[in-house]
mmCIF file of C-alpha atoms in Angstrom:
data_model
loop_
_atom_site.group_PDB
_atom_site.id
_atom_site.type_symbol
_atom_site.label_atom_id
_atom_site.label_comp_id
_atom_site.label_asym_id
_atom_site.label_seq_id
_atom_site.Cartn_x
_atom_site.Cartn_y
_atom_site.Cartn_z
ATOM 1 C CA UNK O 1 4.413 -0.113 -19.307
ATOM 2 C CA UNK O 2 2.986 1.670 -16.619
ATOM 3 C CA UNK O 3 6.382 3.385 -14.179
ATOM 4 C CA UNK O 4 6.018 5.124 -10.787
ATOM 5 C CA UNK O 5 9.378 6.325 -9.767
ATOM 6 C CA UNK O 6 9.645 8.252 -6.326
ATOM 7 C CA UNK O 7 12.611 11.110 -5.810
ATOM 8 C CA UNK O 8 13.575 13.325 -3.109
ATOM 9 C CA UNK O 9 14.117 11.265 -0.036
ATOM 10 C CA UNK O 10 16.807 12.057 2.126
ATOM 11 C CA UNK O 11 18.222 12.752 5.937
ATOM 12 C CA UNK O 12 16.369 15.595 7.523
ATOM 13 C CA UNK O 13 16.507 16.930 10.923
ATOM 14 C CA UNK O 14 13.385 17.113 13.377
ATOM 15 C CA UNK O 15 10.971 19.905 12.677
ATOM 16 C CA UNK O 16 12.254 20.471 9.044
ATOM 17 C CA UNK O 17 10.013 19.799 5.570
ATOM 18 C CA UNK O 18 10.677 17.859 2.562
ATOM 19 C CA UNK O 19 8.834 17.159 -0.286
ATOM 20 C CA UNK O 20 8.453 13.928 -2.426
ATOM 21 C CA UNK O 21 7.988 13.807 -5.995
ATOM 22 C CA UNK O 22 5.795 10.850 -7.788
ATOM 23 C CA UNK O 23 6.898 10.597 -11.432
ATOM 24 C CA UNK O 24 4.139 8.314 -13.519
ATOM 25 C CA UNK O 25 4.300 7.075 -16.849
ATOM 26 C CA UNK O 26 3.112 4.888 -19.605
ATOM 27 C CA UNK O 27 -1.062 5.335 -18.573
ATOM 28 C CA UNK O 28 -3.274 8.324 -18.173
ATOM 29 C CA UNK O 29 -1.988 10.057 -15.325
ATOM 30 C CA UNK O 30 -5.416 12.401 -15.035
ATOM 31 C CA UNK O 31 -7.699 9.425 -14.760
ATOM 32 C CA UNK O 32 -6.091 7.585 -11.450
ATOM 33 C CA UNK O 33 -6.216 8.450 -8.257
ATOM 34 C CA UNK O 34 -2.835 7.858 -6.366
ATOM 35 C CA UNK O 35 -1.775 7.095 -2.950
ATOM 36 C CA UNK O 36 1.575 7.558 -0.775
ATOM 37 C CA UNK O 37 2.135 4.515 1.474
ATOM 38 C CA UNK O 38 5.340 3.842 3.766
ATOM 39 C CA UNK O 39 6.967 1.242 5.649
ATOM 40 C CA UNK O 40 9.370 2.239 8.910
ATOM 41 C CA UNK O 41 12.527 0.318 8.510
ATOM 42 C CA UNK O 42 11.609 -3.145 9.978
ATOM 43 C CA UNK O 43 7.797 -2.586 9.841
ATOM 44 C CA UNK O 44 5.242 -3.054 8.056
ATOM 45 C CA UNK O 45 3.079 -0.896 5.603
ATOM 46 C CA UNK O 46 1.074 2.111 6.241
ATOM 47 C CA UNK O 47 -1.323 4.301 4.103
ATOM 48 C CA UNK O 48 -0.745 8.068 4.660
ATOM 49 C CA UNK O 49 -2.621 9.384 1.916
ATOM 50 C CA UNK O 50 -4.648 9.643 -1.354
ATOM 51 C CA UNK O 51 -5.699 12.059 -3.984
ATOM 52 C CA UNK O 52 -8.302 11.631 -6.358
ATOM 53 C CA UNK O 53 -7.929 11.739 -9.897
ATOM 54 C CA UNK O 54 -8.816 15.641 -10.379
ATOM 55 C CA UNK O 55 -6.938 16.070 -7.132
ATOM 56 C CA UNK O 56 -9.831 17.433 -5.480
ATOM 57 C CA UNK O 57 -10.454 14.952 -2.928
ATOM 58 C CA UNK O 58 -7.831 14.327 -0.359
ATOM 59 C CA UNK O 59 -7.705 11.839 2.638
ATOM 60 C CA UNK O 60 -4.556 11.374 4.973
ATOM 61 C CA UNK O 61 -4.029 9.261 7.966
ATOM 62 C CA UNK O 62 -4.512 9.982 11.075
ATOM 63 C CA UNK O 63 -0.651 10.336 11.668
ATOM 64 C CA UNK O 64 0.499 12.947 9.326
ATOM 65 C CA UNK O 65 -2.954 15.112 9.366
ATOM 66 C CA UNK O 66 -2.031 18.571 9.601
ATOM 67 C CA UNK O 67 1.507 18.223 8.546
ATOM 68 C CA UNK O 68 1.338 16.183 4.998
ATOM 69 C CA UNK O 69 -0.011 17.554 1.915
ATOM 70 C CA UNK O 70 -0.637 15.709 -1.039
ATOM 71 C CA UNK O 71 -1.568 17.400 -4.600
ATOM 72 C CA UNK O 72 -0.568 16.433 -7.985
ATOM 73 C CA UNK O 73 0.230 17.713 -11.447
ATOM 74 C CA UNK O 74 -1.690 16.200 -14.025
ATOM 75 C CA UNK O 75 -0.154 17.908 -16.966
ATOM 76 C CA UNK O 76 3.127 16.961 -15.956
ATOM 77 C CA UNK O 77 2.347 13.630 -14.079
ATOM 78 C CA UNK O 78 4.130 14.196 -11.200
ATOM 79 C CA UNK O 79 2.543 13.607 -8.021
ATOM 80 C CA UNK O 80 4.174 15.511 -4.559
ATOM 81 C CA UNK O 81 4.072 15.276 -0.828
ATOM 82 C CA UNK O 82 4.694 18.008 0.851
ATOM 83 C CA UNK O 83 5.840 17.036 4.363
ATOM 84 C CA UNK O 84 6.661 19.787 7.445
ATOM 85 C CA UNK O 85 7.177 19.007 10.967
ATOM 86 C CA UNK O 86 8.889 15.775 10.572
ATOM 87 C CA UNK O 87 9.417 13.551 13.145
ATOM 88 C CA UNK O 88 11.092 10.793 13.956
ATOM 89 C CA UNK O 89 8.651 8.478 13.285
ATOM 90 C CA UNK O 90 7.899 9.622 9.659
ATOM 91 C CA UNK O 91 11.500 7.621 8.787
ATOM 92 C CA UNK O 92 10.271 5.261 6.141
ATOM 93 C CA UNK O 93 10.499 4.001 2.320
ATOM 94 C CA UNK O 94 7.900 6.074 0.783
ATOM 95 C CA UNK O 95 5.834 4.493 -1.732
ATOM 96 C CA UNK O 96 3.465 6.112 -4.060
ATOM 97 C CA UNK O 97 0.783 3.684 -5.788
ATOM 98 C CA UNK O 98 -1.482 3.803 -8.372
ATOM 99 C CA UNK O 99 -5.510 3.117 -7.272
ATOM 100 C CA UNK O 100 -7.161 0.794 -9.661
ATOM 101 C CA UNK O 101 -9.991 3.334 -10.143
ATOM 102 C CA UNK O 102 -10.377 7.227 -9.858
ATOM 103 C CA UNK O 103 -10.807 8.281 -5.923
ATOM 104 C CA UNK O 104 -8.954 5.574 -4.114
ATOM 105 C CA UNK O 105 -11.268 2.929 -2.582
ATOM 106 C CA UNK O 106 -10.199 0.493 -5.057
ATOM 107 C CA UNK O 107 -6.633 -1.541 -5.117
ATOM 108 C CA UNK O 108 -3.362 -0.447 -5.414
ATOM 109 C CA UNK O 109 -2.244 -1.898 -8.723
ATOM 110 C CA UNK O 110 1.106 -0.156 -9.032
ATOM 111 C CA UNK O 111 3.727 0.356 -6.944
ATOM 112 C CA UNK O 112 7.246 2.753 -7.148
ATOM 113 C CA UNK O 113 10.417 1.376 -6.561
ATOM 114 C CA UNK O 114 9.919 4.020 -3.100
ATOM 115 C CA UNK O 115 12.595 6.209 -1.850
ATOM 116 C CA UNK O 116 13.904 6.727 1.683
ATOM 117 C CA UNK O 117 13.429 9.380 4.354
ATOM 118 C CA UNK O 118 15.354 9.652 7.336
ATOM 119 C CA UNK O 119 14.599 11.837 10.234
ATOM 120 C CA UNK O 120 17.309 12.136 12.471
ATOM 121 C CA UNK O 121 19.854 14.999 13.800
ATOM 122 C CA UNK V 1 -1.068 -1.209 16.752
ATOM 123 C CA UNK V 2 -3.168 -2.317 12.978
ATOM 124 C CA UNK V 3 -6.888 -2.603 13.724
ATOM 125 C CA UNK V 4 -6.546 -5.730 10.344
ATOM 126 C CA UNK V 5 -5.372 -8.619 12.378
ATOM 127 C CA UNK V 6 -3.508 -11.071 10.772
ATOM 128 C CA UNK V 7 -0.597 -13.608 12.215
ATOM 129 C CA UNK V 8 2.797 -12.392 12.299
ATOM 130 C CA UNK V 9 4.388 -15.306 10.639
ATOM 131 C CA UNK V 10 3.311 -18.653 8.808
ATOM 132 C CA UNK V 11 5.278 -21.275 7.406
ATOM 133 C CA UNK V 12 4.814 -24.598 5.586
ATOM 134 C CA UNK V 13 7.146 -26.802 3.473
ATOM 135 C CA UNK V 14 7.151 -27.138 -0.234
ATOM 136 C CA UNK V 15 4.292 -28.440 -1.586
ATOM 137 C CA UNK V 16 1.754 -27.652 1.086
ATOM 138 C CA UNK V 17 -1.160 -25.388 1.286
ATOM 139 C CA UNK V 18 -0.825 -22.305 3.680
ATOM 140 C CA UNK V 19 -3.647 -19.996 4.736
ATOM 141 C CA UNK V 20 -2.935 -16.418 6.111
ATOM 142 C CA UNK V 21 -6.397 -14.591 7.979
ATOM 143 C CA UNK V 22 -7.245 -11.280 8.176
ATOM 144 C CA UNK V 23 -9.522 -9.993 10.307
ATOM 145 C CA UNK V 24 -11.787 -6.791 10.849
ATOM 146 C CA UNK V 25 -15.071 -5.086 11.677
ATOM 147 C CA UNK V 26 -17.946 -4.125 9.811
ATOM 148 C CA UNK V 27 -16.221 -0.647 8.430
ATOM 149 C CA UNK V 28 -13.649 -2.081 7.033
ATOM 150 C CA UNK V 29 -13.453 -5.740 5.927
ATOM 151 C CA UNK V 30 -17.644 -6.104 6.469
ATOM 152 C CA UNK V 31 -18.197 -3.444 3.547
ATOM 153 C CA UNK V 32 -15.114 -3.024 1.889
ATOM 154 C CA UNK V 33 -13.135 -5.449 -0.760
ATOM 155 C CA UNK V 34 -9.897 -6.669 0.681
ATOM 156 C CA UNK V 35 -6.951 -7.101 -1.440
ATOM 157 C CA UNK V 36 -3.453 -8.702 -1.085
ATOM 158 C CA UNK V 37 -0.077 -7.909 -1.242
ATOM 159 C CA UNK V 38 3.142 -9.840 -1.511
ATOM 160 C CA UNK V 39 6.649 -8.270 -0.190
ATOM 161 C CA UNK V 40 9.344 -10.485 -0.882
ATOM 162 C CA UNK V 41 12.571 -9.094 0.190
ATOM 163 C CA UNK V 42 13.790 -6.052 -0.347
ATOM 164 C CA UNK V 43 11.147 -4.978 -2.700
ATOM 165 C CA UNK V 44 8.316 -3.106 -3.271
ATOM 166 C CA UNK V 45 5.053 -4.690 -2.528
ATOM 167 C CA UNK V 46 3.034 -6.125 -5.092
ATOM 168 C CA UNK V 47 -0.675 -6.815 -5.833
ATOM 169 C CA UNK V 48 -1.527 -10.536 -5.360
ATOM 170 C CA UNK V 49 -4.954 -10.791 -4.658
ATOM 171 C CA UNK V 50 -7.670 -7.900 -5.608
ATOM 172 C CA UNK V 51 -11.559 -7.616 -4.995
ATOM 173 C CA UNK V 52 -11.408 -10.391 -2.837
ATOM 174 C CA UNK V 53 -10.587 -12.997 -4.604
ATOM 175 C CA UNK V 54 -9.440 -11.800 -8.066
ATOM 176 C CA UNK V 55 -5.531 -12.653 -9.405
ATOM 177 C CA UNK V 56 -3.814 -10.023 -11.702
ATOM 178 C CA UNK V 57 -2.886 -11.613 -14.782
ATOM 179 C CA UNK V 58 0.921 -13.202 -14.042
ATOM 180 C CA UNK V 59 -0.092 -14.037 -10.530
ATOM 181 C CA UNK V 60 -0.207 -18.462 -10.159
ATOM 182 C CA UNK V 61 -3.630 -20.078 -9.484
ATOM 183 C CA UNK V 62 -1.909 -21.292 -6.668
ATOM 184 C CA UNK V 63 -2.652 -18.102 -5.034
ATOM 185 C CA UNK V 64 -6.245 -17.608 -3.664
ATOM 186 C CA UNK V 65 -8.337 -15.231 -1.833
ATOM 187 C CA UNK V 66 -11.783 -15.645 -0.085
ATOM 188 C CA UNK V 67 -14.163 -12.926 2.383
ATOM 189 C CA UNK V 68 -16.470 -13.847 4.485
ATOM 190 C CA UNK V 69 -18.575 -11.704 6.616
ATOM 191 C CA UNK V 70 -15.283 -9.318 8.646
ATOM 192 C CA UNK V 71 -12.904 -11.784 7.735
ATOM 193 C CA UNK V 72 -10.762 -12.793 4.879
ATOM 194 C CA UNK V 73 -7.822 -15.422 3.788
ATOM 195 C CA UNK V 74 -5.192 -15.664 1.491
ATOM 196 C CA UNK V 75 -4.459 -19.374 0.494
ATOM 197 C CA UNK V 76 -1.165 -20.804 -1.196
ATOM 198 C CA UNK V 77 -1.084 -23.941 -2.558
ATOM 199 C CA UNK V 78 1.768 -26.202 -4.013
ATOM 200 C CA UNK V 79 3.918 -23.931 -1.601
ATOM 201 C CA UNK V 80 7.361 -23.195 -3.211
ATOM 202 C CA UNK V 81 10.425 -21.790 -1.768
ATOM 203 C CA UNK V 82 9.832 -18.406 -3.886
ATOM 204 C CA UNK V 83 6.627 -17.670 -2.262
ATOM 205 C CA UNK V 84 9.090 -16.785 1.503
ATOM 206 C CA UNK V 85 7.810 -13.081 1.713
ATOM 207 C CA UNK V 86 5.747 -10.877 3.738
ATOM 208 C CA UNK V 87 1.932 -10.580 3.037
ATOM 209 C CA UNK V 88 -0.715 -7.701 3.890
ATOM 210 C CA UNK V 89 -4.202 -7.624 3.535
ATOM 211 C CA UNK V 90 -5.685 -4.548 2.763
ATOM 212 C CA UNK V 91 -9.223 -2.508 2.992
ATOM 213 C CA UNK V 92 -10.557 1.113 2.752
ATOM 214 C CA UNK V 93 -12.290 1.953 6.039
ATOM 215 C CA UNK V 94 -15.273 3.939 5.881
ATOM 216 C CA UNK V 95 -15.074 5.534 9.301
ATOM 217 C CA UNK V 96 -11.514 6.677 8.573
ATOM 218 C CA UNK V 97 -11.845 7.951 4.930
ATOM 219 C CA UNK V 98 -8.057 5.863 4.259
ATOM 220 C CA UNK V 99 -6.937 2.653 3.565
ATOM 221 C CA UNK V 100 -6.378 -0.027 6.599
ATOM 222 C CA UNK V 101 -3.332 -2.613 6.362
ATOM 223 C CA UNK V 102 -2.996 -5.273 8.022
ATOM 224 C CA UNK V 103 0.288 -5.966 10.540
ATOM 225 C CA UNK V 104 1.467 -8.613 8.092
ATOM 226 C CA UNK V 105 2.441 -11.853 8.135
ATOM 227 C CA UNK V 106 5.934 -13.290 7.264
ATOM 228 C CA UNK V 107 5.953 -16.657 5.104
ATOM 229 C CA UNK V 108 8.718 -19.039 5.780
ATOM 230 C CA UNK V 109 9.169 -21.970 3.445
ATOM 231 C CA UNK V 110 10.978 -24.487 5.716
#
């Protein structure tokens, strides 16, 4: 059956990076695109980016352009978020989710369990 | 501030039919499929409704989903005390290059 499990959350201060791992299995990694999606404690969901399934097309919100970057390992299917800067207001439950086709305009069909970053000194 | 409007909260007794709206512009809802998902408590979301108004195998017929034009509904029928969760449309934006969410909108079951 088809398993997205997130690792790597954690309390970081202000201005420091983390990064995010996306472990997939039971489908063919290579031929989805993926997305990263988080909700603030409290609030509701928000998209904050996608990779396509060759990871060569990329799209981020708005909020984290500049200081997220998203890439993926296909032969290992793993997917990562590298995140620098981090502010306050990137505390969330990250999700990643699966795209129901190959460069993320379709559905997300698959959700992690998410994992937990907190921003705070 | 989400530029998908829907209500913040619903709420209907068991056995009655609830809508939820969402509502958009021409970018998003207007040219784009809108799907649905369902957050019950202190869970992960999950796909409801996709393509407008397609259910993934396991979801009940009592859940529906209708576009029209830069708006689109979610409709639950035969409301049941299990259905209490929140709900978020969803669309890809052209202008944006990302996906839009709605705010989302809580579902009591009185």
């Amino acid at each position: 059956q088809v398993q997205l499990v997130e690792s790597g959350g954690g309390v970081v201060q202000p201005g420091r990076s983390l990064r995010l791992s996306c472990s997939a299995s039971g489908f063919t990694f290579s031929a989805y695109a993926i997305h990263w999606v988080r909700q603030a404690p409290g609030k509701g969901l928000e998209w904050v980016a996608v990779i396509s399934f060759d990871g060569i097309n990329k799209y981020y919100a708005d909020s984290v352009k500049g200081r997220f970057t998203v890439s993926r390992d296909n032969s290992k299917g793993t997917l990562f978020i590298q995140m620098i800067s981090l502010r306050a207001e990137d505390t969330a439950v990250y999700y990643c989710a699966r795209d129901s086709g190959k460069f993320g305009w379709g559905y997300f069909d698959y959700w992690g369990q998410g994992t937990l970053v907190t921003v705070s000194s | 501030q989400s530029v998908l409007t829907q209500p913040p909260s619903a709420s209907g007794t068991p056995g009655q039919r609830v809508t939820i709206s969402c509502s958009g512009s021409s970018s998003k809802i207007g040219s784009n499929i809108v799907n649905w998902y369902q957050q019950l408590p202190g869970t992960a979301p999950k796909l409801l409704i996709y393509s407008n108004n397609q259910r993934p195998s396991g979801v009940p017929d009592r859940f529906s989903g209708s576009k029209s034009g830069t708006s689109a509904s979610l409709a639950i029928s035969g409301l049941q005390s299990e259905d209490e969760a929140d709900y978020y449309c969803a669309a890809w934006d052209d202008s944006l290059n990302g996906v839009l969410f709605g705010g989302g909108t809580k579902l009591t079951v009185l």
